[in-house]
Amino acid sequence: MTDNILEVRGLTKTYGGETKKGAKQPTPILDVLKGIDIDIYRGDVVCLIGPSGCGKSTFLKTLNRMNDLVPGVRIEGDVRLKGEDIFAREMQPTELRRRVGMVFQNPDNQIVATVVEEDVAFALENLGVPQDEMRRRVDDSMKMAGIYEYRERAPH
């Protein structure tokens, strides 16, 4: 049996359709995501590629619920993280973001530390991971990525 971590069925996201104060007509409706289906299993490494403006970041921000409460945004479909509906009331966006990570298109904009290992540890620090566990995870991750020897260098 495979372990399905993320299941997306019919994910659609639209902007527009609301009538702004003083306007005679509603804003045009724009489908930015339309009918996306995807399964991600434990151990999968997933990379979204495509031209600028094709919806990669919009898709990831939708999965992370970064802009689902913006006026005029409608999201339809079923998205389940380990079987749990991410849009259910009991799934708080902050809890979801602890469980689903993402790396943006321009990593230079995400550098927060003066040395590589501190930058790798940043999210773990924010999650309150104990220091000994953080050290192990940072070292293991950097070795797996082949960057361990750069741990004390500047991120750029």
PDB file of C-alpha atoms in Angstrom:
ATOM      1  CA  MET A   1       0.000   0.000   0.000  1.00  0.00           C
ATOM      2  CA  THR A   2       1.366   3.415  -0.938  1.00  0.00           C
ATOM      3  CA  ASP A   3       1.185   6.348   1.438  1.00  0.00           C
ATOM      4  CA  ASN A   4      -0.677   9.188  -0.275  1.00  0.00           C
ATOM      5  CA  ILE A   5       0.394  12.386   1.496  1.00  0.00           C
ATOM      6  CA  LEU A   6      -1.389  14.943  -0.698  1.00  0.00           C
ATOM      7  CA  GLU A   7      -4.436  14.361  -2.873  1.00  0.00           C
ATOM      8  CA  VAL A   8      -5.815  17.150  -5.051  1.00  0.00           C
ATOM      9  CA  ARG A   9      -9.008  16.684  -7.069  1.00  0.00           C
ATOM     10  CA  GLY A  10     -10.586  19.287  -9.313  1.00  0.00           C
ATOM     11  CA  LEU A  11      -8.783  22.255  -7.768  1.00  0.00           C
ATOM     12  CA  THR A  12     -10.062  25.436  -9.368  1.00  0.00           C
ATOM     13  CA  LYS A  13      -9.299  28.992  -8.320  1.00  0.00           C
ATOM     14  CA  THR A  14     -10.952  32.072  -9.788  1.00  0.00           C
ATOM     15  CA  TYR A  15     -10.640  35.792  -9.229  1.00  0.00           C
ATOM     16  CA  GLY A  16     -13.236  38.418  -9.994  1.00  0.00           C
ATOM     17  CA  GLY A  17     -16.971  38.457 -10.477  1.00  0.00           C
ATOM     18  CA  GLU A  18     -17.604  40.930  -7.662  1.00  0.00           C
ATOM     19  CA  THR A  19     -19.072  44.374  -8.258  1.00  0.00           C
ATOM     20  CA  LYS A  20     -16.929  47.012  -6.629  1.00  0.00           C
ATOM     21  CA  LYS A  21     -18.483  50.049  -5.002  1.00  0.00           C
ATOM     22  CA  GLY A  22     -19.510  52.545  -7.653  1.00  0.00           C
ATOM     23  CA  ALA A  23     -18.907  50.133 -10.535  1.00  0.00           C
ATOM     24  CA  LYS A  24     -21.666  49.370 -13.036  1.00  0.00           C
ATOM     25  CA  GLN A  25     -20.442  45.905 -13.920  1.00  0.00           C
ATOM     26  CA  PRO A  26     -18.710  43.122 -12.028  1.00  0.00           C
ATOM     27  CA  THR A  27     -15.026  42.550 -12.584  1.00  0.00           C
ATOM     28  CA  PRO A  28     -14.235  39.867 -15.170  1.00  0.00           C
ATOM     29  CA  ILE A  29     -13.890  36.341 -13.856  1.00  0.00           C
ATOM     30  CA  LEU A  30     -10.431  34.918 -14.380  1.00  0.00           C
ATOM     31  CA  ASP A  31      -9.712  31.201 -13.967  1.00  0.00           C
ATOM     32  CA  VAL A  32      -6.171  31.011 -12.607  1.00  0.00           C
ATOM     33  CA  LEU A  33      -6.248  27.299 -11.757  1.00  0.00           C
ATOM     34  CA  LYS A  34      -8.649  24.961 -13.475  1.00  0.00           C
ATOM     35  CA  GLY A  35      -9.391  21.341 -12.577  1.00  0.00           C
ATOM     36  CA  ILE A  36      -6.015  20.320 -11.162  1.00  0.00           C
ATOM     37  CA  ASP A  37      -5.607  16.695 -10.061  1.00  0.00           C
ATOM     38  CA  ILE A  38      -2.407  15.435  -8.430  1.00  0.00           C
ATOM     39  CA  ASP A  39      -1.280  12.791  -5.964  1.00  0.00           C
ATOM     40  CA  ILE A  40       1.935  13.087  -3.969  1.00  0.00           C
ATOM     41  CA  TYR A  41       3.179  10.068  -2.059  1.00  0.00           C
ATOM     42  CA  ARG A  42       5.554   9.740   0.883  1.00  0.00           C
ATOM     43  CA  GLY A  43       9.113  10.083  -0.385  1.00  0.00           C
ATOM     44  CA  ASP A  44       8.183  11.928  -3.575  1.00  0.00           C
ATOM     45  CA  VAL A  45      10.227  14.956  -4.529  1.00  0.00           C
ATOM     46  CA  VAL A  46       8.074  17.269  -6.623  1.00  0.00           C
ATOM     47  CA  CYS A  47       9.157  20.193  -8.747  1.00  0.00           C
ATOM     48  CA  LEU A  48       6.734  22.451 -10.604  1.00  0.00           C
ATOM     49  CA  ILE A  49       8.210  23.952 -13.731  1.00  0.00           C
ATOM     50  CA  GLY A  50       6.744  26.185 -16.372  1.00  0.00           C
ATOM     51  CA  PRO A  51       6.902  29.678 -17.798  1.00  0.00           C
ATOM     52  CA  SER A  52       6.408  32.744 -15.664  1.00  0.00           C
ATOM     53  CA  GLY A  53       2.732  33.380 -15.013  1.00  0.00           C
ATOM     54  CA  CYS A  54       1.536  29.813 -15.627  1.00  0.00           C
ATOM     55  CA  GLY A  55       0.252  29.334 -12.041  1.00  0.00           C
ATOM     56  CA  LYS A  56       3.067  27.525 -10.194  1.00  0.00           C
ATOM     57  CA  SER A  57       3.175  29.945  -7.258  1.00  0.00           C
ATOM     58  CA  THR A  58      -0.606  30.344  -7.259  1.00  0.00           C
ATOM     59  CA  PHE A  59      -0.990  26.578  -6.971  1.00  0.00           C
ATOM     60  CA  LEU A  60       1.486  26.343  -4.078  1.00  0.00           C
ATOM     61  CA  LYS A  61       0.014  29.351  -2.278  1.00  0.00           C
ATOM     62  CA  THR A  62      -3.408  27.754  -2.617  1.00  0.00           C
ATOM     63  CA  LEU A  63      -2.120  24.522  -1.073  1.00  0.00           C
ATOM     64  CA  ASN A  64      -0.627  26.566   1.754  1.00  0.00           C
ATOM     65  CA  ARG A  65      -3.786  28.729   2.077  1.00  0.00           C
ATOM     66  CA  MET A  66      -1.770  31.908   1.737  1.00  0.00           C
ATOM     67  CA  ASN A  67      -4.460  33.887  -0.073  1.00  0.00           C
ATOM     68  CA  ASP A  68      -7.723  31.961   0.136  1.00  0.00           C
ATOM     69  CA  LEU A  69      -9.487  34.670   2.174  1.00  0.00           C
ATOM     70  CA  VAL A  70      -8.812  37.484  -0.301  1.00  0.00           C
ATOM     71  CA  PRO A  71     -12.067  39.141  -1.481  1.00  0.00           C
ATOM     72  CA  GLY A  72     -13.130  37.969  -4.920  1.00  0.00           C
ATOM     73  CA  VAL A  73     -11.154  34.693  -4.709  1.00  0.00           C
ATOM     74  CA  ARG A  74     -13.085  31.461  -5.038  1.00  0.00           C
ATOM     75  CA  ILE A  75     -11.545  28.035  -4.527  1.00  0.00           C
ATOM     76  CA  GLU A  76     -13.301  24.813  -5.458  1.00  0.00           C
ATOM     77  CA  GLY A  77     -12.217  21.209  -5.385  1.00  0.00           C
ATOM     78  CA  ASP A  78     -10.963  18.752  -2.830  1.00  0.00           C
ATOM     79  CA  VAL A  79      -7.487  18.995  -1.302  1.00  0.00           C
ATOM     80  CA  ARG A  80      -6.506  16.465   1.350  1.00  0.00           C
ATOM     81  CA  LEU A  81      -3.308  16.314   3.361  1.00  0.00           C
ATOM     82  CA  LYS A  82      -2.974  12.801   4.819  1.00  0.00           C
ATOM     83  CA  GLY A  83      -6.728  12.424   4.307  1.00  0.00           C
ATOM     84  CA  GLU A  84      -7.600  15.694   6.059  1.00  0.00           C
ATOM     85  CA  ASP A  85      -9.465  18.428   4.138  1.00  0.00           C
ATOM     86  CA  ILE A  86      -7.170  21.473   4.183  1.00  0.00           C
ATOM     87  CA  PHE A  87     -10.105  23.845   3.709  1.00  0.00           C
ATOM     88  CA  ALA A  88     -12.091  22.462   6.661  1.00  0.00           C
ATOM     89  CA  ARG A  89     -12.683  24.862   9.538  1.00  0.00           C
ATOM     90  CA  GLU A  90     -10.657  22.760  11.938  1.00  0.00           C
ATOM     91  CA  MET A  91      -7.569  22.947   9.671  1.00  0.00           C
ATOM     92  CA  GLN A  92      -6.047  26.268  10.679  1.00  0.00           C
ATOM     93  CA  PRO A  93      -3.721  27.870   8.096  1.00  0.00           C
ATOM     94  CA  THR A  94      -0.916  28.148  10.656  1.00  0.00           C
ATOM     95  CA  GLU A  95      -1.085  24.400  11.397  1.00  0.00           C
ATOM     96  CA  LEU A  96      -1.192  23.647   7.677  1.00  0.00           C
ATOM     97  CA  ARG A  97       1.926  25.758   7.080  1.00  0.00           C
ATOM     98  CA  ARG A  98       3.753  23.776   9.752  1.00  0.00           C
ATOM     99  CA  ARG A  99       3.021  20.616   7.765  1.00  0.00           C
ATOM    100  CA  VAL A 100       3.446  21.853   4.171  1.00  0.00           C
ATOM    101  CA  GLY A 101       6.604  23.690   3.194  1.00  0.00           C
ATOM    102  CA  MET A 102       7.474  25.414  -0.036  1.00  0.00           C
ATOM    103  CA  VAL A 103      10.482  27.039  -1.641  1.00  0.00           C
ATOM    104  CA  PHE A 104       9.793  30.051  -3.806  1.00  0.00           C
ATOM    105  CA  GLN A 105      11.116  30.609  -7.301  1.00  0.00           C
ATOM    106  CA  ASN A 106      13.889  33.005  -6.275  1.00  0.00           C
ATOM    107  CA  PRO A 107      15.765  31.489  -3.315  1.00  0.00           C
ATOM    108  CA  ASP A 108      17.895  34.646  -2.927  1.00  0.00           C
ATOM    109  CA  ASN A 109      14.807  36.399  -1.570  1.00  0.00           C
ATOM    110  CA  GLN A 110      14.566  33.814   1.210  1.00  0.00           C
ATOM    111  CA  ILE A 111      18.051  34.171   2.685  1.00  0.00           C
ATOM    112  CA  VAL A 112      17.729  35.190   6.331  1.00  0.00           C
ATOM    113  CA  ALA A 113      21.071  34.251   7.880  1.00  0.00           C
ATOM    114  CA  THR A 114      24.758  34.973   7.432  1.00  0.00           C
ATOM    115  CA  VAL A 115      25.841  31.326   7.042  1.00  0.00           C
ATOM    116  CA  VAL A 116      24.255  28.419   5.171  1.00  0.00           C
ATOM    117  CA  GLU A 117      23.551  26.151   8.154  1.00  0.00           C
ATOM    118  CA  GLU A 118      21.677  28.955   9.965  1.00  0.00           C
ATOM    119  CA  ASP A 119      19.571  29.536   6.874  1.00  0.00           C
ATOM    120  CA  VAL A 120      18.771  25.816   6.672  1.00  0.00           C
ATOM    121  CA  ALA A 121      17.809  25.836  10.372  1.00  0.00           C
ATOM    122  CA  PHE A 122      15.569  28.923  10.119  1.00  0.00           C
ATOM    123  CA  ALA A 123      12.222  27.139   9.667  1.00  0.00           C
ATOM    124  CA  LEU A 124      13.057  24.584  12.358  1.00  0.00           C
ATOM    125  CA  GLU A 125      13.813  27.398  14.803  1.00  0.00           C
ATOM    126  CA  ASN A 126      10.450  28.974  14.013  1.00  0.00           C
ATOM    127  CA  LEU A 127       8.751  25.657  14.719  1.00  0.00           C
ATOM    128  CA  GLY A 128      10.492  25.322  18.084  1.00  0.00           C
ATOM    129  CA  VAL A 129      12.358  22.131  17.220  1.00  0.00           C
ATOM    130  CA  PRO A 130      14.737  21.220  20.086  1.00  0.00           C
ATOM    131  CA  GLN A 131      18.372  22.180  19.455  1.00  0.00           C
ATOM    132  CA  ASP A 132      19.768  18.616  19.302  1.00  0.00           C
ATOM    133  CA  GLU A 133      17.022  17.492  16.881  1.00  0.00           C
ATOM    134  CA  MET A 134      17.532  20.651  14.788  1.00  0.00           C
ATOM    135  CA  ARG A 135      21.294  20.010  14.576  1.00  0.00           C
ATOM    136  CA  ARG A 136      20.691  16.427  13.389  1.00  0.00           C
ATOM    137  CA  ARG A 137      18.099  17.476  10.800  1.00  0.00           C
ATOM    138  CA  VAL A 138      20.207  20.331   9.456  1.00  0.00           C
ATOM    139  CA  ASP A 139      23.298  18.128   9.133  1.00  0.00           C
ATOM    140  CA  ASP A 140      21.351  15.256   7.538  1.00  0.00           C
ATOM    141  CA  SER A 141      19.584  17.572   5.076  1.00  0.00           C
ATOM    142  CA  MET A 142      22.760  19.350   4.055  1.00  0.00           C
ATOM    143  CA  LYS A 143      24.571  16.031   3.528  1.00  0.00           C
ATOM    144  CA  MET A 144      21.674  14.685   1.468  1.00  0.00           C
ATOM    145  CA  ALA A 145      21.708  17.837  -0.681  1.00  0.00           C
ATOM    146  CA  GLY A 146      25.494  17.685  -1.099  1.00  0.00           C
ATOM    147  CA  ILE A 147      26.120  21.070   0.538  1.00  0.00           C
ATOM    148  CA  TYR A 148      27.439  20.043   3.954  1.00  0.00           C
ATOM    149  CA  GLU A 149      30.938  21.367   3.217  1.00  0.00           C
ATOM    150  CA  TYR A 150      29.410  24.835   2.646  1.00  0.00           C
ATOM    151  CA  ARG A 151      27.655  24.975   6.040  1.00  0.00           C
ATOM    152  CA  GLU A 152      29.821  27.797   7.421  1.00  0.00           C
ATOM    153  CA  ARG A 153      29.900  29.899   4.245  1.00  0.00           C
ATOM    154  CA  ALA A 154      27.685  32.828   3.306  1.00  0.00           C
ATOM    155  CA  PRO A 155      24.461  31.640   1.590  1.00  0.00           C
ATOM    156  CA  HIS A 156      25.078  33.605  -1.608  1.00  0.00           C
TER     157      HIS A 156
END
